[in-house]
Protein backbone atom coordinates (compact mmCIF):
# COMPACT_ATOMS: atom_id res chain seq x y z
CA UNK A 1 0.00 0.00 0.00
CA UNK A 2 1.30 3.46 -0.90
CA UNK A 3 2.01 5.96 1.86
CA UNK A 4 0.01 9.17 2.09
CA UNK A 5 1.04 12.75 2.65
CA UNK A 6 -1.06 15.87 2.89
CA UNK A 7 -0.50 19.24 1.28
CA UNK A 8 -2.99 22.02 0.79
CA UNK A 9 -3.93 25.37 -0.62
CA UNK A 10 -6.27 28.01 0.73
CA UNK A 11 -9.22 28.84 -1.51
CA UNK A 12 -8.52 32.51 -1.01
CA UNK A 13 -8.54 33.62 -4.62
CA UNK A 14 -7.17 32.40 -7.89
CA UNK A 15 -3.97 30.37 -7.87
CA UNK A 16 -0.77 31.99 -9.17
CA UNK A 17 2.47 30.72 -10.65
CA UNK A 18 4.07 30.81 -7.15
CA UNK A 19 1.52 28.24 -5.94
CA UNK A 20 2.13 26.19 -9.07
CA UNK A 21 5.94 26.25 -9.08
CA UNK A 22 6.34 26.14 -5.29
CA UNK A 23 3.78 23.47 -4.54
CA UNK A 24 1.42 22.00 -7.15
CA UNK A 25 4.10 21.02 -9.67
CA UNK A 26 5.90 19.00 -7.00
CA UNK A 27 2.66 17.34 -5.91
CA UNK A 28 1.98 16.14 -9.43
CA UNK A 29 5.49 14.68 -9.63
CA UNK A 30 4.94 12.70 -6.40
CA UNK A 31 1.59 11.14 -7.18
CA UNK A 32 3.04 7.95 -8.68
CA UNK A 33 5.17 7.21 -5.64
CA UNK A 34 2.57 8.09 -2.96
CA UNK A 35 -1.18 8.30 -2.62
CA UNK A 36 -1.20 12.00 -1.70
CA UNK A 37 -4.09 13.89 -0.15
CA UNK A 38 -4.49 17.37 -1.63
CA UNK A 39 -6.75 19.55 0.40
CA UNK A 40 -8.53 22.76 -0.34
CA UNK A 41 -8.29 24.17 3.16
CA UNK A 42 -11.49 26.17 3.49
CA UNK A 43 -11.41 26.29 7.31
CA UNK A 44 -8.02 28.00 7.13
CA UNK A 45 -9.47 30.56 4.72
CA UNK A 46 -12.10 31.50 7.33
CA UNK A 47 -9.44 33.14 9.51
CA UNK A 48 -9.77 36.35 7.47
CA UNK A 49 -13.05 38.08 6.58
CA UNK A 50 -14.73 36.60 3.54
CA UNK A 51 -18.05 36.53 1.72
CA UNK A 52 -19.85 33.19 2.40
CA UNK A 53 -21.61 33.49 -0.96
CA UNK A 54 -18.23 33.32 -2.72
CA UNK A 55 -16.56 30.51 -0.78
CA UNK A 56 -18.10 27.68 -2.86
CA UNK A 57 -16.95 29.28 -6.12
CA UNK A 58 -13.45 29.71 -4.76
CA UNK A 59 -13.26 26.06 -3.71
CA UNK A 60 -14.37 24.94 -7.18
CA UNK A 61 -11.90 27.32 -8.80
CA UNK A 62 -9.03 25.87 -6.74
CA UNK A 63 -10.13 22.30 -7.51
CA UNK A 64 -10.26 23.08 -11.24
CA UNK A 65 -6.75 24.57 -11.04
CA UNK A 66 -5.39 21.46 -9.32
CA UNK A 67 -6.96 19.20 -11.92
CA UNK A 68 -5.90 21.38 -14.85
CA UNK A 69 -2.33 21.33 -13.55
CA UNK A 70 -2.25 17.53 -13.81
CA UNK A 71 -3.56 16.22 -10.53
CA UNK A 72 -4.94 12.79 -11.34
CA UNK A 73 -7.92 11.79 -9.15
CA UNK A 74 -7.25 8.11 -9.86
CA UNK A 75 -3.85 8.43 -8.13
CA UNK A 76 -4.32 11.29 -5.68
CA UNK A 77 -7.08 12.20 -3.27
CA UNK A 78 -8.51 15.66 -3.96
CA UNK A 79 -10.71 16.83 -1.11
CA UNK A 80 -12.11 19.79 0.78
CA UNK A 81 -10.85 20.09 4.37
CA UNK A 82 -14.29 20.79 5.89
CA UNK A 83 -15.67 17.56 4.33
CA UNK A 84 -13.46 15.52 6.67
CA UNK A 85 -14.28 16.63 10.25
CA UNK A 86 -11.35 14.66 11.69
CA UNK A 87 -9.11 17.62 10.73
CA UNK A 88 -10.71 19.88 13.34
CA UNK A 89 -11.11 16.98 15.77
CA UNK A 90 -7.37 16.31 15.78
CA UNK A 91 -6.64 20.07 15.91
CA UNK A 92 -8.54 20.27 19.22
CA UNK A 93 -6.42 17.52 20.76
CA UNK A 94 -3.22 19.16 19.48
CA UNK A 95 -4.44 22.49 20.97
CA UNK A 96 -4.36 20.90 24.38
CA UNK A 97 -0.64 20.12 24.16
CA UNK A 98 0.44 23.38 22.44
CA UNK A 99 1.83 26.25 24.52
CA UNK A 100 0.29 29.62 23.60
CA UNK A 101 3.71 31.28 23.79
CA UNK A 102 4.98 29.08 20.98
CA UNK A 103 2.10 30.04 18.68
CA UNK A 104 2.58 33.75 19.31
CA UNK A 105 6.13 33.51 17.92
CA UNK A 106 5.11 32.07 14.51
CA UNK A 107 6.14 34.65 11.85
CA UNK A 108 2.99 34.23 9.72
CA UNK A 109 0.82 35.07 12.73
CA UNK A 110 2.75 38.27 13.38
CA UNK A 111 2.45 39.18 9.68
CA UNK A 112 -1.33 38.54 9.66
CA UNK A 113 -1.76 40.71 12.76
CA UNK A 114 -0.01 43.52 10.90
CA UNK A 115 -2.22 42.98 7.82
CA UNK A 116 -5.53 42.64 9.71
CA UNK A 117 -5.18 44.59 12.98
CA UNK A 118 -8.99 44.82 13.30
CA UNK A 119 -9.55 41.05 13.04
CA UNK A 120 -7.06 39.21 15.24
CA UNK A 121 -9.24 36.17 15.92
CA UNK A 122 -8.55 32.85 17.66
CA UNK A 123 -8.59 31.01 14.33
CA UNK A 124 -5.71 33.12 13.09
CA UNK A 125 -3.75 32.35 16.23
CA UNK A 126 -4.58 28.65 16.00
CA UNK A 127 -3.99 28.38 12.25
CA UNK A 128 -0.69 26.41 12.57
CA UNK A 129 -2.32 23.84 14.86
CA UNK A 130 -5.00 23.08 12.28
CA UNK A 131 -2.26 22.85 9.66
CA UNK A 132 -0.29 20.43 11.85
CA UNK A 133 -3.47 18.36 12.24
CA UNK A 134 -3.96 18.31 8.42
CA UNK A 135 -0.48 16.93 7.99
CA UNK A 136 -0.36 14.48 10.90
CA UNK A 137 -3.83 13.04 10.29
CA UNK A 138 -2.42 11.27 7.22
CA UNK A 139 0.89 10.43 8.98
CA UNK A 140 2.76 12.44 6.35
CA UNK A 141 6.51 11.92 6.28
CA UNK A 142 7.01 14.58 3.60
CA UNK A 143 5.12 17.77 2.77
CA UNK A 144 5.88 19.54 -0.52
CA UNK A 145 5.40 23.28 0.07
CA UNK A 146 6.87 26.68 -0.78
CA UNK A 147 9.51 28.25 1.44
CA UNK A 148 7.01 30.47 3.30
CA UNK A 149 5.53 27.37 4.94
CA UNK A 150 8.79 26.14 6.50
CA UNK A 151 8.09 27.69 9.96
CA UNK A 152 4.75 25.84 9.96
CA UNK A 153 6.52 22.56 9.20
CA UNK A 154 9.00 23.17 12.03
CA UNK A 155 6.04 23.73 14.31
CA UNK A 156 4.31 20.56 13.02
CA UNK A 157 7.39 18.49 13.88
CA UNK A 158 7.31 19.92 17.39
CA UNK A 159 3.63 19.01 17.76
CA UNK A 160 4.35 15.43 16.61
CA UNK A 161 7.29 15.18 19.00
CA UNK A 162 5.26 16.53 21.92
CA UNK A 163 2.33 14.21 21.22
CA UNK A 164 4.64 11.18 20.97
CA UNK A 165 6.41 12.13 24.22
CA UNK A 166 3.16 12.61 26.15
CA UNK A 167 0.95 9.87 24.69
CA UNK A 168 3.32 7.38 23.06
CA UNK A 169 4.86 7.00 19.60
CA UNK A 170 2.09 7.78 17.08
CA UNK A 171 3.27 10.29 14.44
CA UNK A 172 6.30 10.59 12.15
CA UNK A 173 8.03 13.99 12.08
CA UNK A 174 7.30 15.30 8.56
CA UNK A 175 9.98 16.98 6.46
CA UNK A 176 9.28 19.80 4.01
CA UNK A 177 10.14 19.17 0.36
CA UNK A 178 11.15 22.36 -1.44
CA UNK A 179 11.48 22.83 -5.21
CA UNK A 180 13.69 25.24 -7.17
CA UNK A 181 10.58 27.46 -7.36
CA UNK A 182 10.11 27.45 -3.58
CA UNK A 183 10.21 31.24 -3.38
CA UNK A 184 8.77 33.04 -6.39
CA UNK A 185 8.85 36.81 -6.03
CA UNK A 186 6.00 38.99 -7.24
CA UNK A 187 6.13 41.39 -10.19
CA UNK A 188 7.30 44.13 -7.81
CA UNK A 189 10.55 42.14 -7.54
CA UNK A 190 10.63 42.63 -3.75
CA UNK A 191 7.82 40.72 -2.06
CA UNK A 192 6.80 37.07 -2.32
CA UNK A 193 4.21 36.56 -5.06
CA UNK A 194 1.00 36.66 -3.09
CA UNK A 195 -2.72 37.01 -3.77
CA UNK A 196 -3.01 39.63 -1.06
CA UNK A 197 -0.33 41.87 -2.62
CA UNK A 198 -1.77 41.91 -6.17
CA UNK A 199 1.67 41.18 -7.67
CA UNK A 200 0.77 37.87 -9.34
CA UNK A 201 0.63 36.10 -12.65
CA UNK A 202 -2.38 33.81 -12.32
CA UNK A 203 -2.75 30.33 -13.74
CA UNK A 204 -5.68 31.54 -15.84
CA UNK A 205 -4.18 34.82 -17.08
CA UNK A 206 -4.58 35.40 -20.82
CA UNK A 207 -1.59 36.01 -23.09
CA UNK A 208 -2.56 39.68 -23.08
CA UNK A 209 -2.60 39.79 -19.24
CA UNK A 210 0.85 38.17 -19.15
CA UNK A 211 2.21 40.59 -21.76
CA UNK A 212 0.92 43.64 -19.85
CA UNK A 213 2.10 42.42 -16.47
CA UNK A 214 5.59 41.53 -17.66
CA UNK A 215 5.95 44.85 -19.50
CA UNK A 216 5.74 46.73 -16.19
CA UNK A 217 7.47 44.09 -14.02
CA UNK A 218 10.50 45.37 -12.09
CA UNK A 219 14.04 44.57 -13.25
CA UNK A 220 17.39 45.82 -11.91
CA UNK A 221 16.36 49.32 -10.75
CA UNK A 222 19.87 50.70 -11.47
CA UNK A 223 19.54 49.84 -15.18
CA UNK A 224 17.78 52.96 -16.43
CA UNK A 225 18.64 52.94 -20.15
CA UNK A 226 19.05 50.20 -22.74
CA UNK A 227 22.82 50.85 -22.92
CA UNK A 228 23.41 50.61 -19.18
CA UNK A 229 24.85 47.28 -18.05
CA UNK A 230 22.62 45.50 -15.51
CA UNK A 231 23.06 43.08 -12.64
CA UNK A 232 21.16 39.84 -13.35
CA UNK A 233 21.78 38.64 -9.79
CA UNK A 234 19.37 41.19 -8.40
CA UNK A 235 16.85 41.11 -11.26
CA UNK A 236 13.59 39.28 -10.65
CA UNK A 237 13.08 38.60 -14.35
CA UNK A 238 16.35 36.67 -14.29
CA UNK A 239 15.08 34.84 -11.24
CA UNK A 240 12.03 33.74 -13.18
CA UNK A 241 14.23 32.69 -16.12
CA UNK A 242 15.85 30.20 -13.72
CA UNK A 243 12.55 28.34 -13.46
CA UNK A 244 11.16 28.87 -16.97
CA UNK A 245 14.02 29.06 -19.47
CA UNK A 246 16.66 26.70 -20.82
CA UNK A 247 20.23 26.88 -19.41
CA UNK A 248 21.41 28.39 -22.74
CA UNK A 249 18.76 31.12 -22.60
CA UNK A 250 19.62 31.86 -18.97
CA UNK A 251 23.29 32.21 -19.89
CA UNK A 252 22.50 34.42 -22.90
CA UNK A 253 20.26 36.71 -20.82
CA UNK A 254 22.60 36.95 -17.81
CA UNK A 255 25.71 37.65 -19.92
CA UNK A 256 23.78 39.95 -22.24
CA UNK A 257 22.48 41.93 -19.27
CA UNK A 258 25.96 42.42 -17.80
CA UNK A 259 27.33 43.55 -21.20
CA UNK A 260 24.22 45.55 -22.13
CA UNK A 261 23.96 43.51 -25.34
CA UNK A 262 20.40 42.47 -24.54
CA UNK A 263 17.76 44.91 -23.32
CA UNK A 264 15.12 44.25 -20.68
CA UNK A 265 12.38 44.18 -23.33
CA UNK A 266 14.03 41.32 -25.24
CA UNK A 267 14.96 39.50 -22.06
CA UNK A 268 11.32 39.69 -20.93
CA UNK A 269 10.13 38.46 -24.35
CA UNK A 270 11.99 35.17 -23.94
CA UNK A 271 10.48 34.68 -20.48
CA UNK A 272 7.04 35.67 -21.76
CA UNK A 273 7.12 32.99 -24.46
CA UNK A 274 7.81 30.27 -21.87
CA UNK A 275 5.20 31.57 -19.45
CA UNK A 276 2.53 31.68 -22.11
CA UNK A 277 3.44 28.17 -23.21
CA UNK A 278 3.09 26.87 -19.67
CA UNK A 279 -0.09 28.74 -18.78
CA UNK A 280 -2.15 28.35 -22.00
CA UNK A 281 -2.92 24.62 -21.61
CA UNK A 282 -3.63 25.07 -17.87
CA UNK A 283 -6.02 27.94 -18.63
CA UNK A 284 -7.85 25.95 -21.31
CA UNK A 285 -8.20 22.81 -19.20
CA UNK A 286 -9.39 24.86 -16.25
CA UNK A 287 -12.06 26.65 -18.34
CA UNK A 288 -13.21 23.29 -19.64
CA UNK A 289 -13.52 21.90 -16.08
CA UNK A 290 -15.35 24.95 -14.77
CA UNK A 291 -17.84 24.55 -17.60
CA UNK A 292 -18.89 21.25 -15.93
CA UNK A 293 -18.82 22.06 -12.21
CA UNK A 294 -20.85 18.97 -11.29
CA UNK A 295 -18.01 16.74 -12.49
CA UNK A 296 -15.59 18.69 -10.28
CA UNK A 297 -18.00 18.36 -7.33
CA UNK A 298 -18.18 14.58 -7.93
CA UNK A 299 -14.38 14.36 -7.80
CA UNK A 300 -14.33 16.30 -4.51
CA UNK A 301 -17.09 14.12 -3.04
CA UNK A 302 -15.25 10.93 -4.01
CA UNK A 303 -12.01 12.39 -2.61
CA UNK A 304 -13.61 13.07 0.79
CA UNK A 305 -14.96 9.50 0.83
CA UNK A 306 -11.46 8.12 0.27
CA UNK A 307 -9.87 10.45 2.84
CA UNK A 308 -12.37 9.76 5.65
CA UNK A 309 -11.38 6.14 6.48
CA UNK A 310 -7.68 7.10 6.57
CA UNK A 311 -8.47 10.03 8.87
CA UNK A 312 -10.79 7.87 10.99
CA UNK A 313 -8.13 5.20 11.50
CA UNK A 314 -5.67 7.81 12.82
CA UNK A 315 -8.32 9.33 15.07
CA UNK A 316 -9.22 5.92 16.54
CA UNK A 317 -5.55 5.45 17.41
CA UNK A 318 -5.29 8.99 18.80
CA UNK A 319 -8.46 8.66 20.90
CA UNK A 320 -7.11 5.47 22.44
CA UNK A 321 -3.70 7.07 23.07
CA UNK A 322 -5.16 10.14 24.83
CA UNK A 323 -7.52 7.99 26.86
CA UNK A 324 -10.92 9.29 25.68
CA UNK A 325 -12.02 6.09 23.96
CA UNK A 326 -14.00 3.96 26.41
CA UNK A 327 -16.38 2.16 24.02
P1 LIG B 1 -1.12 28.99 0.53
O1 LIG B 1 -2.54 28.77 0.14
O2 LIG B 1 -0.71 30.37 0.89
O3 LIG B 1 -0.17 28.50 -0.60
C1 LIG B 1 -0.25 27.19 -1.14
C2 LIG B 1 1.12 26.66 -1.51
O4 LIG B 1 1.76 27.54 -2.45
C3 LIG B 1 3.04 27.91 -1.95
N1 LIG B 1 3.35 29.30 -2.34
C4 LIG B 1 4.48 29.68 -2.95
N2 LIG B 1 5.56 28.99 -3.36
C5 LIG B 1 6.56 29.69 -3.96
N3 LIG B 1 6.52 31.03 -4.16
C6 LIG B 1 5.44 31.77 -3.77
N4 LIG B 1 5.42 33.06 -4.01
C7 LIG B 1 4.36 31.09 -3.13
N5 LIG B 1 3.16 31.50 -2.62
C8 LIG B 1 2.56 30.39 -2.15
C9 LIG B 1 2.92 27.79 -0.43
O5 LIG B 1 4.17 27.65 0.19
C10 LIG B 1 2.05 26.56 -0.29
O6 LIG B 1 2.82 25.38 -0.39
N6 LIG B 1 -0.89 27.29 5.23
C11 LIG B 1 -0.93 26.89 3.84
C12 LIG B 1 -2.08 25.95 3.50
C13 LIG B 1 -2.11 24.69 4.28
C14 LIG B 1 -1.20 23.60 4.16
C15 LIG B 1 -1.67 22.62 5.09
C16 LIG B 1 -0.08 23.38 3.36
C17 LIG B 1 -3.02 24.35 5.24
N7 LIG B 1 -2.75 23.09 5.72
C18 LIG B 1 -0.97 21.41 5.24
C19 LIG B 1 0.60 22.16 3.51
C20 LIG B 1 0.14 21.20 4.43
C21 LIG B 1 -1.06 28.14 2.99
O7 LIG B 1 -1.56 29.16 3.43
O8 LIG B 1 -0.71 27.98 1.71
XYZ file of C-alpha atoms in Angstrom, residues 2-314:
313
model
C 1.302 3.458 -0.901
C 2.015 5.964 1.861
C 0.013 9.167 2.092
C 1.039 12.748 2.651
C -1.059 15.875 2.892
C -0.498 19.242 1.283
C -2.988 22.024 0.793
C -3.926 25.368 -0.623
C -6.267 28.009 0.725
C -9.218 28.840 -1.511
C -8.519 32.506 -1.013
C -8.539 33.622 -4.624
C -7.171 32.402 -7.887
C -3.968 30.366 -7.874
C -0.774 31.994 -9.167
C 2.472 30.718 -10.650
C 4.074 30.807 -7.148
C 1.522 28.241 -5.942
C 2.135 26.194 -9.069
C 5.939 26.247 -9.080
C 6.342 26.144 -5.294
C 3.776 23.469 -4.538
C 1.420 22.002 -7.150
C 4.096 21.020 -9.672
C 5.900 18.995 -6.997
C 2.656 17.339 -5.908
C 1.981 16.145 -9.434
C 5.494 14.682 -9.629
C 4.942 12.704 -6.404
C 1.589 11.139 -7.184
C 3.040 7.953 -8.682
C 5.171 7.212 -5.640
C 2.571 8.088 -2.963
C -1.184 8.303 -2.624
C -1.205 12.003 -1.700
C -4.091 13.886 -0.154
C -4.487 17.367 -1.628
C -6.749 19.545 0.398
C -8.528 22.764 -0.342
C -8.286 24.168 3.160
C -11.489 26.169 3.486
C -11.413 26.291 7.310
C -8.019 27.997 7.128
C -9.470 30.555 4.718
C -12.104 31.497 7.327
C -9.445 33.142 9.511
C -9.771 36.347 7.472
C -13.047 38.084 6.576
C -14.729 36.601 3.537
C -18.053 36.533 1.724
C -19.849 33.192 2.401
C -21.607 33.486 -0.964
C -18.226 33.320 -2.720
C -16.558 30.508 -0.780
C -18.097 27.678 -2.861
C -16.952 29.281 -6.124
C -13.447 29.707 -4.765
C -13.262 26.064 -3.711
C -14.373 24.942 -7.180
C -11.901 27.315 -8.804
C -9.027 25.873 -6.743
C -10.131 22.302 -7.509
C -10.259 23.079 -11.236
C -6.751 24.567 -11.043
C -5.387 21.464 -9.325
C -6.965 19.195 -11.925
C -5.898 21.384 -14.847
C -2.327 21.328 -13.555
C -2.252 17.527 -13.815
C -3.560 16.217 -10.530
C -4.939 12.791 -11.339
C -7.915 11.793 -9.153
C -7.247 8.114 -9.858
C -3.852 8.433 -8.131
C -4.323 11.290 -5.678
C -7.084 12.201 -3.274
C -8.515 15.664 -3.957
C -10.707 16.832 -1.112
C -12.106 19.793 0.781
C -10.855 20.086 4.371
C -14.295 20.787 5.887
C -15.672 17.563 4.332
C -13.461 15.515 6.670
C -14.278 16.626 10.250
C -11.349 14.662 11.692
C -9.109 17.622 10.726
C -10.708 19.879 13.340
C -11.108 16.976 15.774
C -7.366 16.312 15.777
C -6.644 20.068 15.914
C -8.536 20.266 19.221
C -6.423 17.519 20.756
C -3.224 19.164 19.484
C -4.442 22.487 20.970
C -4.358 20.898 24.381
C -0.636 20.125 24.159
C 0.439 23.376 22.441
C 1.825 26.253 24.520
C 0.294 29.625 23.603
C 3.710 31.281 23.790
C 4.979 29.077 20.980
C 2.100 30.043 18.683
C 2.580 33.751 19.308
C 6.131 33.510 17.918
C 5.110 32.075 14.512
C 6.141 34.650 11.855
C 2.993 34.226 9.719
C 0.817 35.071 12.735
C 2.750 38.273 13.383
C 2.446 39.181 9.680
C -1.325 38.543 9.656
C -1.763 40.710 12.765
C -0.007 43.523 10.897
C -2.220 42.982 7.824
C -5.533 42.643 9.705
C -5.183 44.585 12.982
C -8.985 44.818 13.295
C -9.549 41.052 13.042
C -7.058 39.206 15.236
C -9.242 36.173 15.921
C -8.554 32.847 17.664
C -8.586 31.009 14.329
C -5.713 33.118 13.093
C -3.746 32.345 16.235
C -4.576 28.647 16.003
C -3.986 28.384 12.245
C -0.687 26.411 12.574
C -2.320 23.835 14.865
C -5.004 23.079 12.282
C -2.262 22.850 9.657
C -0.290 20.429 11.851
C -3.473 18.362 12.237
C -3.962 18.313 8.420
C -0.478 16.925 7.986
C -0.362 14.475 10.899
C -3.828 13.038 10.290
C -2.416 11.266 7.225
C 0.886 10.432 8.980
C 2.762 12.439 6.345
C 6.509 11.924 6.279
C 7.007 14.584 3.602
C 5.119 17.768 2.767
C 5.881 19.539 -0.518
C 5.398 23.282 0.070
C 6.874 26.679 -0.776
C 9.514 28.254 1.443
C 7.015 30.469 3.298
C 5.534 27.367 4.941
C 8.793 26.139 6.505
C 8.087 27.693 9.956
C 4.753 25.845 9.960
C 6.522 22.560 9.204
C 9.000 23.169 12.032
C 6.043 23.729 14.308
C 4.315 20.559 13.022
C 7.392 18.495 13.885
C 7.309 19.918 17.391
C 3.633 19.006 17.756
C 4.346 15.433 16.611
C 7.292 15.181 19.005
C 5.264 16.526 21.919
C 2.331 14.210 21.217
C 4.640 11.182 20.966
C 6.407 12.130 24.216
C 3.164 12.614 26.147
C 0.948 9.874 24.688
C 3.321 7.385 23.057
C 4.859 6.999 19.601
C 2.089 7.784 17.081
C 3.273 10.285 14.441
C 6.298 10.591 12.153
C 8.035 13.990 12.077
C 7.299 15.299 8.561
C 9.985 16.985 6.459
C 9.281 19.800 4.012
C 10.139 19.166 0.358
C 11.146 22.364 -1.437
C 11.484 22.832 -5.208
C 13.685 25.242 -7.166
C 10.581 27.458 -7.360
C 10.108 27.449 -3.577
C 10.210 31.242 -3.381
C 8.774 33.041 -6.388
C 8.849 36.813 -6.033
C 5.998 38.988 -7.240
C 6.125 41.390 -10.193
C 7.299 44.128 -7.807
C 10.548 42.143 -7.535
C 10.634 42.627 -3.747
C 7.817 40.721 -2.063
C 6.801 37.073 -2.316
C 4.213 36.565 -5.058
C 0.998 36.662 -3.085
C -2.723 37.008 -3.769
C -3.009 39.633 -1.062
C -0.333 41.867 -2.625
C -1.767 41.913 -6.165
C 1.668 41.176 -7.671
C 0.771 37.874 -9.344
C 0.628 36.098 -12.646
C -2.375 33.809 -12.319
C -2.750 30.333 -13.737
C -5.685 31.541 -15.839
C -4.184 34.816 -17.078
C -4.577 35.400 -20.822
C -1.587 36.008 -23.092
C -2.557 39.682 -23.081
C -2.601 39.787 -19.240
C 0.845 38.173 -19.147
C 2.208 40.594 -21.756
C 0.917 43.643 -19.851
C 2.098 42.421 -16.466
C 5.594 41.528 -17.664
C 5.949 44.852 -19.496
C 5.737 46.729 -16.189
C 7.472 44.090 -14.016
C 10.503 45.367 -12.094
C 14.039 44.568 -13.250
C 17.390 45.821 -11.910
C 16.361 49.317 -10.745
C 19.870 50.699 -11.470
C 19.542 49.835 -15.176
C 17.784 52.961 -16.426
C 18.638 52.940 -20.153
C 19.049 50.204 -22.738
C 22.822 50.848 -22.919
C 23.415 50.612 -19.175
C 24.847 47.284 -18.052
C 22.621 45.497 -15.506
C 23.064 43.081 -12.643
C 21.158 39.845 -13.350
C 21.785 38.635 -9.792
C 19.372 41.185 -8.400
C 16.850 41.114 -11.265
C 13.590 39.283 -10.646
C 13.082 38.603 -14.350
C 16.351 36.669 -14.287
C 15.082 34.838 -11.241
C 12.031 33.737 -13.179
C 14.228 32.692 -16.117
C 15.851 30.199 -13.725
C 12.546 28.340 -13.461
C 11.165 28.869 -16.965
C 14.019 29.058 -19.468
C 16.664 26.695 -20.822
C 20.230 26.884 -19.407
C 21.407 28.390 -22.736
C 18.764 31.120 -22.601
C 19.623 31.859 -18.972
C 23.294 32.206 -19.887
C 22.504 34.423 -22.901
C 20.258 36.708 -20.823
C 22.599 36.953 -17.814
C 25.711 37.655 -19.915
C 23.784 39.954 -22.241
C 22.484 41.928 -19.270
C 25.964 42.419 -17.802
C 27.332 43.550 -21.199
C 24.216 45.550 -22.127
C 23.962 43.506 -25.340
C 20.398 42.468 -24.544
C 17.756 44.912 -23.325
C 15.117 44.254 -20.677
C 12.381 44.176 -23.330
C 14.027 41.320 -25.244
C 14.964 39.500 -22.063
C 11.324 39.693 -20.929
C 10.129 38.465 -24.353
C 11.992 35.172 -23.937
C 10.477 34.684 -20.484
C 7.043 35.668 -21.758
C 7.121 32.992 -24.457
C 7.811 30.273 -21.867
C 5.196 31.568 -19.447
C 2.527 31.682 -22.114
C 3.441 28.168 -23.210
C 3.085 26.874 -19.667
C -0.094 28.741 -18.776
C -2.148 28.351 -21.995
C -2.923 24.616 -21.611
C -3.630 25.066 -17.873
C -6.024 27.935 -18.629
C -7.849 25.954 -21.308
C -8.201 22.811 -19.201
C -9.395 24.861 -16.246
C -12.061 26.651 -18.337
C -13.211 23.288 -19.638
C -13.516 21.901 -16.083
C -15.348 24.951 -14.774
C -17.842 24.549 -17.597
C -18.889 21.249 -15.932
C -18.817 22.062 -12.207
C -20.848 18.966 -11.289
C -18.008 16.737 -12.491
C -15.586 18.694 -10.282
C -18.003 18.361 -7.332
C -18.183 14.583 -7.932
C -14.377 14.364 -7.801
C -14.333 16.296 -4.509
C -17.088 14.120 -3.037
C -15.250 10.933 -4.009
C -12.007 12.394 -2.609
C -13.610 13.065 0.790
C -14.957 9.503 0.830
C -11.465 8.116 0.275
C -9.874 10.453 2.838
C -12.370 9.758 5.651
C -11.384 6.141 6.476
C -7.684 7.099 6.570
C -8.475 10.027 8.866
C -10.794 7.866 10.995
C -8.131 5.196 11.505
C -5.666 7.812 12.815
